[in-house]
Amino acid sequence: MSKVTVLPVLFAATLAVGCVPLRAPVVPPVGWAFNNSKAPLDLDYQKTDLGSKVGRASTTTILGLFSWGDASTTAAMANGNLQEARHADYEYLNVFYLYQSFTLVVRGE
């Protein structure tokens, strides 16, 4: 193959690497200027008793430069006093990418 053929193939392969589905099963449309979305992190809940307790854990970033928080499942369970996690959702807030917040919401008992 010539360089003329190889370069476009390598370029396309490089772009395709970013398309690997390492995201949540449901990703709502994201608005550039403002976004306030909620979606599930799992889809296997048709026969799941979600439970009466809810725990939340968040992480925040300002300007993409400063980030803090603990959005782990362990933190959400501790904050909601849960012993058993049965379902997880997430909430995402974005304001012009100046302020972003991600919250993990865990339901269970």
Coordinates of N, CA and C in Angstrom, one line a residue:
M1 N 0.8 -1.2 0.0 CA 0.0 0.0 0.0 C 0.9 1.2 0.0
S2 N 0.4 2.3 -0.6 CA 1.2 3.5 -0.6 C 0.9 4.3 0.6
K3 N 1.7 5.4 0.8 CA 1.4 6.3 1.9 C 0.1 7.0 1.8
V4 N -0.4 7.2 0.6 CA -1.6 7.9 0.3 C -2.8 7.1 0.9
T5 N -2.7 5.7 0.8 CA -3.7 4.8 1.3 C -3.6 4.6 2.8
V6 N -2.3 4.5 3.3 CA -2.1 4.1 4.7 C -2.5 5.3 5.6
L7 N -2.2 6.5 5.3 CA -2.5 7.6 6.2 C -3.9 7.8 6.5
P8 N -4.8 7.8 5.5 CA -6.3 7.9 5.9 C -6.7 6.7 6.8
V9 N -6.2 5.5 6.5 CA -6.6 4.3 7.3 C -6.1 4.5 8.8
L10 N -4.9 5.0 9.0 CA -4.4 5.2 10.3 C -5.1 6.4 11.0
F11 N -5.5 7.4 10.3 CA -6.3 8.5 10.8 C -7.6 8.0 11.3
A12 N -8.3 7.2 10.5 CA -9.6 6.7 10.8 C -9.5 5.7 12.0
A13 N -8.5 4.9 12.1 CA -8.3 4.0 13.3 C -8.0 4.8 14.5
T14 N -7.3 5.9 14.4 CA -7.1 6.8 15.6 C -8.4 7.4 16.1
L15 N -9.2 7.8 15.2 CA -10.5 8.4 15.6 C -11.4 7.3 16.2
A16 N -11.4 6.1 15.7 CA -12.2 5.0 16.2 C -11.9 4.6 17.6
V17 N -10.7 4.8 18.1 CA -10.3 4.5 19.4 C -11.1 5.2 20.4
G18 N -11.5 6.5 20.1 CA -12.3 7.3 21.0 C -13.8 6.8 21.0
C19 N -14.2 5.9 20.2 CA -15.5 5.4 20.1 C -15.8 4.1 20.9
V20 N -14.8 3.7 21.7 CA -15.0 2.5 22.5 C -16.0 2.8 23.6
P21 N -17.1 2.0 23.7 CA -18.2 2.2 24.6 C -17.8 2.0 26.1
L22 N -17.2 2.9 26.7 CA -16.8 2.8 28.1 C -17.7 3.8 28.9
R23 N -18.9 3.9 28.5 CA -19.8 4.9 29.1 C -21.0 4.1 29.7
A24 N -21.8 4.9 30.4 CA -23.0 4.3 31.0 C -24.0 3.8 30.0
P25 N -24.8 2.9 30.3 CA -25.7 2.3 29.3 C -26.7 3.3 28.7
V26 N -27.0 4.3 29.5 CA -27.9 5.4 28.9 C -27.2 6.7 29.1
V27 N -27.0 7.4 28.0 CA -26.4 8.7 28.0 C -27.3 9.7 27.4
P28 N -27.9 10.6 28.2 CA -28.8 11.6 27.6 C -28.1 12.6 26.7
P29 N -28.8 13.3 25.9 CA -28.1 14.3 25.1 C -27.4 15.3 26.0
V30 N -26.3 15.8 25.6 CA -25.5 16.7 26.4 C -25.6 18.1 25.8
G31 N -26.0 19.1 26.5 CA -26.0 20.4 26.0 C -24.7 21.1 26.3
W32 N -24.2 21.9 25.3 CA -22.9 22.5 25.5 C -23.0 23.7 26.6
A33 N -24.1 24.5 26.5 CA -24.2 25.6 27.3 C -24.8 25.3 28.7
F34 N -25.8 24.4 28.7 CA -26.4 24.0 30.0 C -26.9 22.6 29.9
N35 N -26.7 21.8 30.9 CA -27.1 20.4 30.9 C -27.5 20.0 32.3
N36 N -28.6 19.4 32.5 CA -29.0 18.9 33.8 C -29.8 17.6 33.5
S37 N -29.1 16.5 33.6 CA -29.6 15.2 33.2 C -29.5 14.2 34.3
K38 N -30.5 13.2 34.2 CA -30.5 12.1 35.1 C -30.7 10.8 34.3
A39 N -29.9 9.7 34.6 CA -30.0 8.5 33.8 C -29.6 7.3 34.7
P40 N -30.0 6.1 34.3 CA -29.6 4.9 35.1 C -28.2 4.5 34.7
L41 N -27.5 3.9 35.7 CA -26.2 3.3 35.4 C -26.3 1.8 35.2
D42 N -27.4 1.2 35.4 CA -27.7 -0.2 35.1 C -29.1 -0.3 34.5
L43 N -29.3 -1.3 33.7 CA -30.6 -1.5 33.1 C -31.3 -2.8 33.6
D44 N -30.7 -3.5 34.5 CA -31.3 -4.7 35.0 C -32.1 -4.5 36.3
Y45 N -33.2 -3.8 36.1 CA -34.0 -3.5 37.3 C -35.5 -3.8 37.1
Q46 N -35.8 -4.5 36.2 CA -37.3 -4.8 35.9 C -37.9 -5.5 37.1
K47 N -37.2 -6.5 37.7 CA -37.8 -7.2 38.9 C -37.0 -6.8 40.2
T48 N -36.3 -5.7 40.2 CA -35.5 -5.4 41.3 C -36.3 -4.4 42.2
D49 N -36.4 -4.8 43.5 CA -37.0 -3.9 44.5 C -35.9 -2.9 44.8
L50 N -36.2 -1.6 44.4 CA -35.1 -0.6 44.5 C -34.8 -0.3 45.9
G51 N -35.6 -0.5 46.9 CA -35.3 -0.2 48.3 C -35.9 1.1 48.7
S52 N -35.9 1.3 50.0 CA -36.5 2.5 50.6 C -35.4 3.6 50.9
K53 N -34.2 3.3 50.8 CA -33.1 4.2 51.2 C -32.4 4.7 49.9
V54 N -31.9 5.9 50.0 CA -31.2 6.6 48.9 C -29.9 7.2 49.4
G55 N -28.8 6.9 48.8 CA -27.5 7.5 49.1 C -27.0 8.3 47.9
R56 N -26.4 9.4 48.2 CA -25.8 10.2 47.1 C -24.3 10.6 47.4
A57 N -23.5 10.6 46.4 CA -22.1 11.0 46.5 C -21.8 11.8 45.2
S58 N -21.1 12.9 45.4 CA -20.8 13.9 44.3 C -19.4 14.2 44.1
T59 N -19.1 14.6 42.9 CA -17.8 15.3 42.6 C -18.1 16.5 41.7
T60 N -17.2 17.5 41.9 CA -17.4 18.8 41.2 C -16.1 19.3 40.6
T61 N -16.3 20.0 39.5 CA -15.1 20.6 38.9 C -15.4 22.1 38.5
I62 N -14.5 22.9 38.6 CA -14.6 24.3 38.2 C -13.6 24.6 37.1
L63 N -14.0 25.1 36.0 CA -13.2 25.4 34.8 C -12.4 24.2 34.3
G64 N -12.7 23.0 34.7 CA -11.9 21.9 34.3 C -10.5 21.9 35.0
L65 N -10.3 22.8 35.9 CA -8.9 23.0 36.5 C -8.9 22.5 37.9
F66 N -10.0 22.6 38.7 CA -10.1 22.2 40.1 C -11.2 21.2 40.2
S67 N -10.9 20.1 40.8 CA -11.9 19.1 41.0 C -11.8 18.5 42.5
W68 N -12.9 18.2 43.0 CA -13.0 17.6 44.3 C -14.2 16.8 44.5
G69 N -14.2 15.9 45.5 CA -15.4 15.1 45.8 C -15.1 13.6 45.7
D70 N -16.0 12.8 46.2 CA -15.9 11.4 46.1 C -17.3 10.8 45.7
A71 N -17.3 10.4 44.4 CA -18.6 9.9 43.8 C -18.6 8.4 43.7
S72 N -17.9 7.8 44.7 CA -17.8 6.3 44.7 C -19.1 5.7 45.2
T73 N -19.3 4.4 44.9 CA -20.5 3.7 45.4 C -20.4 3.6 47.0
T74 N -19.1 3.4 47.5 CA -18.9 3.2 48.9 C -19.4 4.5 49.6
A75 N -19.0 5.7 49.1 CA -19.4 7.0 49.7 C -20.9 7.2 49.6
A76 N -21.5 6.8 48.5 CA -23.0 7.0 48.4 C -23.7 6.1 49.4
M77 N -23.2 4.8 49.5 CA -23.9 3.9 50.5 C -23.7 4.4 51.9
A78 N -22.5 4.9 52.2 CA -22.3 5.5 53.6 C -23.2 6.7 53.8
N79 N -23.3 7.6 52.8 CA -24.1 8.8 53.0 C -25.6 8.5 53.2
G80 N -26.1 7.4 52.6 CA -27.5 7.0 52.7 C -27.7 5.9 53.7
N81 N -26.6 5.5 54.5 CA -26.7 4.5 55.5 C -27.3 3.2 54.9
L82 N -26.8 2.8 53.7 CA -27.2 1.6 53.0 C -26.3 0.4 53.4
Q83 N -26.9 -0.7 53.5 CA -26.1 -2.0 53.7 C -26.0 -2.8 52.4
E84 N -27.0 -2.5 51.6 CA -27.1 -3.3 50.3 C -27.5 -2.3 49.2
A85 N -26.7 -2.3 48.1 CA -27.0 -1.5 47.0 C -27.8 -2.3 45.9
R86 N -28.9 -1.8 45.5 CA -29.7 -2.6 44.5 C -29.8 -1.9 43.1
H87 N -29.6 -0.6 43.1 CA -29.7 0.1 41.8 C -28.9 1.4 41.9
A88 N -28.3 1.8 40.7 CA -27.6 3.1 40.7 C -28.0 3.9 39.5
D89 N -28.2 5.2 39.8 CA -28.4 6.2 38.8 C -27.3 7.3 38.9
Y90 N -27.3 8.2 37.9 CA -26.4 9.3 38.0 C -27.1 10.6 37.6
E91 N -26.6 11.7 38.1 CA -27.1 13.0 37.7 C -25.9 13.8 37.3
Y92 N -26.0 14.6 36.2 CA -24.9 15.4 35.6 C -25.4 16.8 35.4
L93 N -24.7 17.8 35.9 CA -25.0 19.2 35.8 C -23.8 19.9 35.1
N94 N -24.0 20.6 34.1 CA -23.0 21.3 33.3 C -23.5 22.7 33.0
V95 N -22.7 23.7 33.3 CA -23.0 25.1 33.0 C -21.8 25.7 32.2
F96 N -21.9 25.7 30.9 CA -20.9 26.2 30.0 C -19.5 25.6 30.2
Y97 N -19.5 24.4 30.8 CA -18.2 23.7 31.1 C -17.4 24.5 32.1
L98 N -18.0 25.6 32.7 CA -17.3 26.3 33.7 C -17.5 25.6 35.1
Y99 N -18.7 25.1 35.3 CA -19.1 24.3 36.5 C -19.7 23.0 36.1
Q100 N -19.2 21.9 36.6 CA -19.7 20.6 36.3 C -19.8 19.8 37.6
S101 N -20.9 19.0 37.7 CA -21.1 18.2 38.9 C -21.6 16.8 38.4
F102 N -21.1 15.8 39.0 CA -21.5 14.4 38.8 C -22.0 13.9 40.1
T103 N -23.2 13.3 40.2 CA -23.7 12.7 41.4 C -24.1 11.3 41.2
L104 N -23.6 10.4 42.0 CA -24.0 9.0 42.0 C -25.1 8.8 43.0
V105 N -26.2 8.2 42.5 CA -27.4 8.0 43.4 C -27.6 6.5 43.5
V106 N -27.5 6.0 44.7 CA -27.6 4.5 44.9 C -28.8 4.3 45.8
R107 N -29.6 3.3 45.3 CA -30.8 2.9 46.0 C -30.7 1.5 46.6
G108 N -31.3 1.3 47.8 CA -31.2 0.0 48.4 C -31.7 0.0 49.8
E109 N -31.2 -0.9 50.6 CA -31.6 -1.1 52.0 C -30.3 -1.0 52.9

